[in-house]
Amino acid sequence: MENINLKTLAAQLHLSTATVSKALRDSHEISDETKQRVRALAAALNYIPNPYASSLRKKSSKTIAVVIPEVADSFFAEAINGIEAVAQSKGYHVLIYLTHESFEKEKAILMDFQSGRVDGVLLSVSAETVNTNHILTLQSHQIPIVVFDRICDEIKTAKVSTDDYNSGYKAAQHLIDRGYKKIAYLSISKTLSISRKRMNGYMQAMKENNFLPAEFYICECTTDDEYNNAVIENLLNNENRPDGIIASVEKLTTSVYSACRRLQLKIPEDVGVISFSNLKTAAILNPSLTTITQPAFDIGNAAASLLFKSFEKKSFQLDAESQSFPSVLHIRNST
Amino acid sequence: MENINLKTLAAQLHLSTATVSKALRDSHEISDETKQRVRALAAALNYIPNPYASSLRKKSSKTIAVVIPEVADSFFAEAINGIEAVAQSKGYHVLIYLTHESFEKEKAILMDFQSGRVDGVLLSVSAETVNTNHILTLQSHQIPIVVFDRICDEIKTAKVSTDDYNSGYKAAQHLIDRGYKKIAYLSISKTLSISRKRMNGYMQAMKENNFLPAEFYICECTTDDEYNNAVIENLLNNENRPDGIIASVEKLTTSVYSACRRLQLKIPEDVGVISFSNLKTAAILNPSLTTITQPAFDIGNAAASLLFKSFEKKSFQLDAESQSFPSVLHIRNST
């Protein structure tokens, strides 16, 4: 099929490309009669505007980027659905970028956005991200950015997340209420603000109950499943092993359950397990898993809504619009 | 920060924008001395080429699209990782589009690609897709497309998938070997080619063993979890209920397990369950789940590799390059 562009239309109508372009944009400089002729031919030939030419003219790409660590996580899969619901209603495309928890990759992705490839960015930072210079640089290029879930407290913009401190507190208090005393916390990052907040909530609950967790009980896991399996098995194979575990991310659940099985430790009798998770299969695990479940769809939806508000109204102050959605404790048989 | 473009550079260097542009593209028309001056200033001012202007010039967007039904499925999450691994090595962006199983949405997305927004497309069709006109139209615009996992047999292009017929046969034969006789098959689409192939494999195994499944045992599920729960509960609540179930997609597993629990049917004693699934939690479900597991990463990786080959060599014949990767049966406690 021949490529139909402004030139083709102009040649067939004996008009200049500028006139055809203005007619298609409904310019007041063009007569109604000419507009009708142009539109009729454009429709007949199935003319589709080139989005890149269109982007150059309008300085809008009609695209937003979602930068996240991974998609193999129920939280992000659901959050994307929440983001897409807003973007589709606004006629926008959603570009999904994965950092695979690499700070270097995250910096390269944001650097690329400086060129105007996207109109705005929704970001959930990597486990490695230690500073926010790359975000500040992007903001200085007038590209609005909203952080969600894994937020950075320092930057001035809207932050949409859950009540991480309370959730960590709630998880620990629930284990304490069930009689567990030696409670370990599995983190995936020392630098991630949400991981720190969840851990601080856990520490506070432990302190209030006069349980002072040993350094040994705070385990830093990584993106490497095999490494995590080894760390968790080592933790549970110690004579001073914990009797309760808080997994701060969903993917650690499988490692904890598998380690318990290998070591013949019974859940919940020998070890109580609670996980931050949006796993649909939580209720059918062996045993069913007690979870702190985040409102993932709502978080994605709210973050995207704020970004679009900033597109629509230049005076809209993103940094005055942070939102927090409470997570919910689902008690099941693992505790 | 001021926007640094070709004009800014040209003005500061007292050169024309054409000269600056050619210098940056290392044209032989420009002297080495001038090139050095231009590059030095571009580096100093942190100049980034506008990708849309660059796309217009090079007719390449350095972007590929992945069009899939959903991300909340372990298969697609893993396949995306396989695709990204290739795209990143080639310096390409990956745009992820979700159809949410809607044929209308799939058509609209492909229509939009006609404009050249992406250089190529990796497609896994929706459960509703009944014809391939939208794919043919896109191909007629010289935009290469590779279908993966949920392929359409009719179209002329590379198809990367698993051995769906054999997998369906293998799943049914495994249940039969374990002594199950009244085996139901849960589909999510009558039109989807992979669903039909899996079902035909199941039918063949049943026939060879002289089990002729009643119409009643072939259940069409949808994207609506609540509807699926009701259909499956109805199937299992019948006096002529099946004693074996093949779930042709991962998400139906939770519905089957939950229905069995509500009806107090024991897995595997009362009902044997096998699922097409890449669930990481399969081994820790209650009971652990027997699965047919697809090589998701490999399928995504191969599909992307073929697409890039077609970019790199215009004479490359995509339709001669279909690939099939075998799925693996993991026997666990649910059968």
PDB file of C-alpha atoms in Angstrom, chain A residues 157-291:
ATOM      1  CA  THR A 157       6.591  15.986  43.239  1.00  0.00           C
ATOM      2  CA  ALA A 158       3.456  13.945  43.889  1.00  0.00           C
ATOM      3  CA  LYS A 159       4.116  10.664  45.707  1.00  0.00           C
ATOM      4  CA  VAL A 160       1.465   7.964  45.620  1.00  0.00           C
ATOM      5  CA  SER A 161       2.015   5.041  47.928  1.00  0.00           C
ATOM      6  CA  THR A 162       0.636   2.950  50.708  1.00  0.00           C
ATOM      7  CA  ASP A 163       1.111   3.483  54.454  1.00  0.00           C
ATOM      8  CA  ASP A 164       4.370   1.546  54.568  1.00  0.00           C
ATOM      9  CA  TYR A 165       5.329   2.350  58.167  1.00  0.00           C
ATOM     10  CA  ASN A 166       1.903   1.323  59.499  1.00  0.00           C
ATOM     11  CA  SER A 167       1.921  -1.788  57.320  1.00  0.00           C
ATOM     12  CA  GLY A 168       5.266  -2.915  58.718  1.00  0.00           C
ATOM     13  CA  TYR A 169       4.008  -2.195  62.228  1.00  0.00           C
ATOM     14  CA  LYS A 170       0.756  -4.063  61.568  1.00  0.00           C
ATOM     15  CA  ALA A 171       2.597  -7.105  60.160  1.00  0.00           C
ATOM     16  CA  ALA A 172       4.900  -7.358  63.202  1.00  0.00           C
ATOM     17  CA  GLN A 173       2.108  -6.704  65.713  1.00  0.00           C
ATOM     18  CA  HIS A 174      -0.004  -9.431  64.103  1.00  0.00           C
ATOM     19  CA  LEU A 175       2.829 -11.978  64.521  1.00  0.00           C
ATOM     20  CA  ILE A 176       3.364 -10.826  68.124  1.00  0.00           C
ATOM     21  CA  ASP A 177      -0.377 -11.186  68.835  1.00  0.00           C
ATOM     22  CA  ARG A 178      -0.169 -14.762  67.578  1.00  0.00           C
ATOM     23  CA  GLY A 179       2.580 -15.548  70.070  1.00  0.00           C
ATOM     24  CA  TYR A 180       5.662 -15.303  67.839  1.00  0.00           C
ATOM     25  CA  LYS A 181       8.626 -13.667  69.576  1.00  0.00           C
ATOM     26  CA  LYS A 182      11.741 -14.020  67.427  1.00  0.00           C
ATOM     27  CA  ILE A 183      10.617 -12.235  64.319  1.00  0.00           C
ATOM     28  CA  ALA A 184      12.863 -11.755  61.293  1.00  0.00           C
ATOM     29  CA  TYR A 185      12.412  -9.121  58.593  1.00  0.00           C
ATOM     30  CA  LEU A 186      13.403  -9.845  54.965  1.00  0.00           C
ATOM     31  CA  SER A 187      14.244  -6.669  53.074  1.00  0.00           C
ATOM     32  CA  ILE A 188      15.295  -6.271  49.462  1.00  0.00           C
ATOM     33  CA  SER A 189      17.100  -2.964  49.824  1.00  0.00           C
ATOM     34  CA  LYS A 190      18.668  -0.835  52.534  1.00  0.00           C
ATOM     35  CA  THR A 191      18.239   2.323  50.492  1.00  0.00           C
ATOM     36  CA  LEU A 192      14.647   1.976  49.298  1.00  0.00           C
ATOM     37  CA  SER A 193      12.485   4.353  51.300  1.00  0.00           C
ATOM     38  CA  ILE A 194       9.469   2.028  51.442  1.00  0.00           C
ATOM     39  CA  SER A 195      11.654  -0.826  52.623  1.00  0.00           C
ATOM     40  CA  ARG A 196      13.100   1.362  55.383  1.00  0.00           C
ATOM     41  CA  LYS A 197       9.639   2.544  56.436  1.00  0.00           C
ATOM     42  CA  ARG A 198       8.246  -0.984  56.589  1.00  0.00           C
ATOM     43  CA  MET A 199      11.283  -2.015  58.622  1.00  0.00           C
ATOM     44  CA  ASN A 200      10.942   0.965  60.972  1.00  0.00           C
ATOM     45  CA  GLY A 201       7.294   0.009  61.568  1.00  0.00           C
ATOM     46  CA  TYR A 202       8.422  -3.530  62.386  1.00  0.00           C
ATOM     47  CA  MET A 203      11.175  -2.227  64.713  1.00  0.00           C
ATOM     48  CA  GLN A 204       8.721   0.024  66.537  1.00  0.00           C
ATOM     49  CA  ALA A 205       6.267  -2.828  67.161  1.00  0.00           C
ATOM     50  CA  MET A 206       9.107  -5.019  68.397  1.00  0.00           C
ATOM     51  CA  LYS A 207      10.335  -2.250  70.719  1.00  0.00           C
ATOM     52  CA  GLU A 208       6.885  -1.604  72.175  1.00  0.00           C
ATOM     53  CA  ASN A 209       6.679  -5.296  73.029  1.00  0.00           C
ATOM     54  CA  ASN A 210      10.177  -5.400  74.458  1.00  0.00           C
ATOM     55  CA  PHE A 211      11.456  -7.747  71.764  1.00  0.00           C
ATOM     56  CA  LEU A 212      14.773  -6.442  70.608  1.00  0.00           C
ATOM     57  CA  PRO A 213      15.570  -8.143  67.321  1.00  0.00           C
ATOM     58  CA  ALA A 214      19.183  -9.130  66.784  1.00  0.00           C
ATOM     59  CA  GLU A 215      21.004  -7.723  63.756  1.00  0.00           C
ATOM     60  CA  PHE A 216      20.936 -11.329  62.576  1.00  0.00           C
ATOM     61  CA  TYR A 217      17.144 -11.168  62.183  1.00  0.00           C
ATOM     62  CA  ILE A 218      17.256  -8.410  59.583  1.00  0.00           C
ATOM     63  CA  CYS A 219      18.131 -10.004  56.272  1.00  0.00           C
ATOM     64  CA  GLU A 220      18.860  -8.201  53.061  1.00  0.00           C
ATOM     65  CA  CYS A 221      17.792 -10.191  50.016  1.00  0.00           C
ATOM     66  CA  THR A 222      18.458  -9.365  46.356  1.00  0.00           C
ATOM     67  CA  THR A 223      16.988  -9.923  42.889  1.00  0.00           C
ATOM     68  CA  ASP A 224      18.764 -13.285  42.692  1.00  0.00           C
ATOM     69  CA  ASP A 225      16.405 -16.102  43.701  1.00  0.00           C
ATOM     70  CA  GLU A 226      19.199 -18.576  44.373  1.00  0.00           C
ATOM     71  CA  TYR A 227      21.038 -16.143  46.630  1.00  0.00           C
ATOM     72  CA  ASN A 228      17.794 -15.458  48.509  1.00  0.00           C
ATOM     73  CA  ASN A 229      17.120 -19.168  48.941  1.00  0.00           C
ATOM     74  CA  ALA A 230      20.561 -19.596  50.492  1.00  0.00           C
ATOM     75  CA  VAL A 231      20.225 -16.575  52.809  1.00  0.00           C
ATOM     76  CA  ILE A 232      16.803 -17.673  54.046  1.00  0.00           C
ATOM     77  CA  GLU A 233      17.848 -21.286  54.504  1.00  0.00           C
ATOM     78  CA  ASN A 234      20.871 -20.112  56.473  1.00  0.00           C
ATOM     79  CA  LEU A 235      18.637 -17.927  58.670  1.00  0.00           C
ATOM     80  CA  LEU A 236      16.247 -20.809  59.396  1.00  0.00           C
ATOM     81  CA  ASN A 237      18.964 -23.399  59.848  1.00  0.00           C
ATOM     82  CA  ASN A 238      20.514 -21.518  62.792  1.00  0.00           C
ATOM     83  CA  GLU A 239      19.986 -22.764  66.345  1.00  0.00           C
ATOM     84  CA  ASN A 240      18.722 -19.302  67.198  1.00  0.00           C
ATOM     85  CA  ARG A 241      16.372 -19.330  64.210  1.00  0.00           C
ATOM     86  CA  PRO A 242      13.399 -16.938  64.089  1.00  0.00           C
ATOM     87  CA  ASP A 243       9.896 -18.254  64.806  1.00  0.00           C
ATOM     88  CA  GLY A 244       8.259 -15.568  62.648  1.00  0.00           C
ATOM     89  CA  ILE A 245       9.117 -14.040  59.266  1.00  0.00           C
ATOM     90  CA  ILE A 246       7.973 -10.862  57.547  1.00  0.00           C
ATOM     91  CA  ALA A 247       8.675 -10.949  53.790  1.00  0.00           C
ATOM     92  CA  SER A 248       8.676  -7.341  52.597  1.00  0.00           C
ATOM     93  CA  VAL A 249       8.147  -8.315  48.942  1.00  0.00           C
ATOM     94  CA  GLU A 250       5.994 -10.948  47.299  1.00  0.00           C
ATOM     95  CA  LYS A 251       8.728 -12.869  45.501  1.00  0.00           C
ATOM     96  CA  LEU A 252      10.419 -13.836  48.780  1.00  0.00           C
ATOM     97  CA  THR A 253       7.340 -15.901  49.750  1.00  0.00           C
ATOM     98  CA  THR A 254       8.280 -18.811  47.496  1.00  0.00           C
ATOM     99  CA  SER A 255      11.838 -18.833  48.910  1.00  0.00           C
ATOM    100  CA  VAL A 256      10.558 -18.871  52.515  1.00  0.00           C
ATOM    101  CA  TYR A 257       8.036 -21.666  51.904  1.00  0.00           C
ATOM    102  CA  SER A 258      10.596 -23.747  50.019  1.00  0.00           C
ATOM    103  CA  ALA A 259      13.271 -23.289  52.724  1.00  0.00           C
ATOM    104  CA  CYS A 260      10.789 -24.338  55.431  1.00  0.00           C
ATOM    105  CA  ARG A 261       9.924 -27.435  53.421  1.00  0.00           C
ATOM    106  CA  ARG A 262      13.577 -28.381  52.916  1.00  0.00           C
ATOM    107  CA  LEU A 263      14.306 -27.912  56.633  1.00  0.00           C
ATOM    108  CA  GLN A 264      11.072 -29.660  57.640  1.00  0.00           C
ATOM    109  CA  LEU A 265       9.865 -26.645  59.554  1.00  0.00           C
ATOM    110  CA  LYS A 266       6.075 -26.435  59.748  1.00  0.00           C
ATOM    111  CA  ILE A 267       4.220 -23.246  58.901  1.00  0.00           C
ATOM    112  CA  PRO A 268       2.582 -21.875  61.105  1.00  0.00           C
ATOM    113  CA  GLU A 269       3.625 -24.172  64.007  1.00  0.00           C
ATOM    114  CA  ASP A 270       7.408 -23.718  63.762  1.00  0.00           C
ATOM    115  CA  VAL A 271       7.507 -20.513  61.748  1.00  0.00           C
ATOM    116  CA  GLY A 272       4.767 -17.929  61.165  1.00  0.00           C
ATOM    117  CA  VAL A 273       4.936 -16.223  57.777  1.00  0.00           C
ATOM    118  CA  ILE A 274       3.403 -12.955  56.643  1.00  0.00           C
ATOM    119  CA  SER A 275       4.162 -11.386  53.276  1.00  0.00           C
ATOM    120  CA  PHE A 276       3.592  -8.052  51.545  1.00  0.00           C
ATOM    121  CA  SER A 277       1.831  -9.493  48.516  1.00  0.00           C
ATOM    122  CA  ASN A 278      -0.887  -9.116  45.900  1.00  0.00           C
ATOM    123  CA  LEU A 279      -0.609 -12.790  44.874  1.00  0.00           C
ATOM    124  CA  LYS A 280      -3.928 -14.108  43.594  1.00  0.00           C
ATOM    125  CA  THR A 281      -2.837 -17.561  44.785  1.00  0.00           C
ATOM    126  CA  ALA A 282      -2.257 -16.471  48.428  1.00  0.00           C
ATOM    127  CA  ALA A 283      -5.449 -18.234  49.557  1.00  0.00           C
ATOM    128  CA  ILE A 284      -4.545 -21.556  47.917  1.00  0.00           C
ATOM    129  CA  LEU A 285      -0.926 -21.841  49.081  1.00  0.00           C
ATOM    130  CA  ASN A 286       0.112 -24.607  51.473  1.00  0.00           C
ATOM    131  CA  PRO A 287      -0.665 -23.241  53.991  1.00  0.00           C
ATOM    132  CA  SER A 288      -2.692 -20.257  52.800  1.00  0.00           C
ATOM    133  CA  LEU A 289      -0.636 -17.091  53.203  1.00  0.00           C
ATOM    134  CA  THR A 290      -1.333 -14.200  55.563  1.00  0.00           C
ATOM    135  CA  THR A 291      -0.686 -11.029  53.571  1.00  0.00           C
TER     136      THR A 291
END
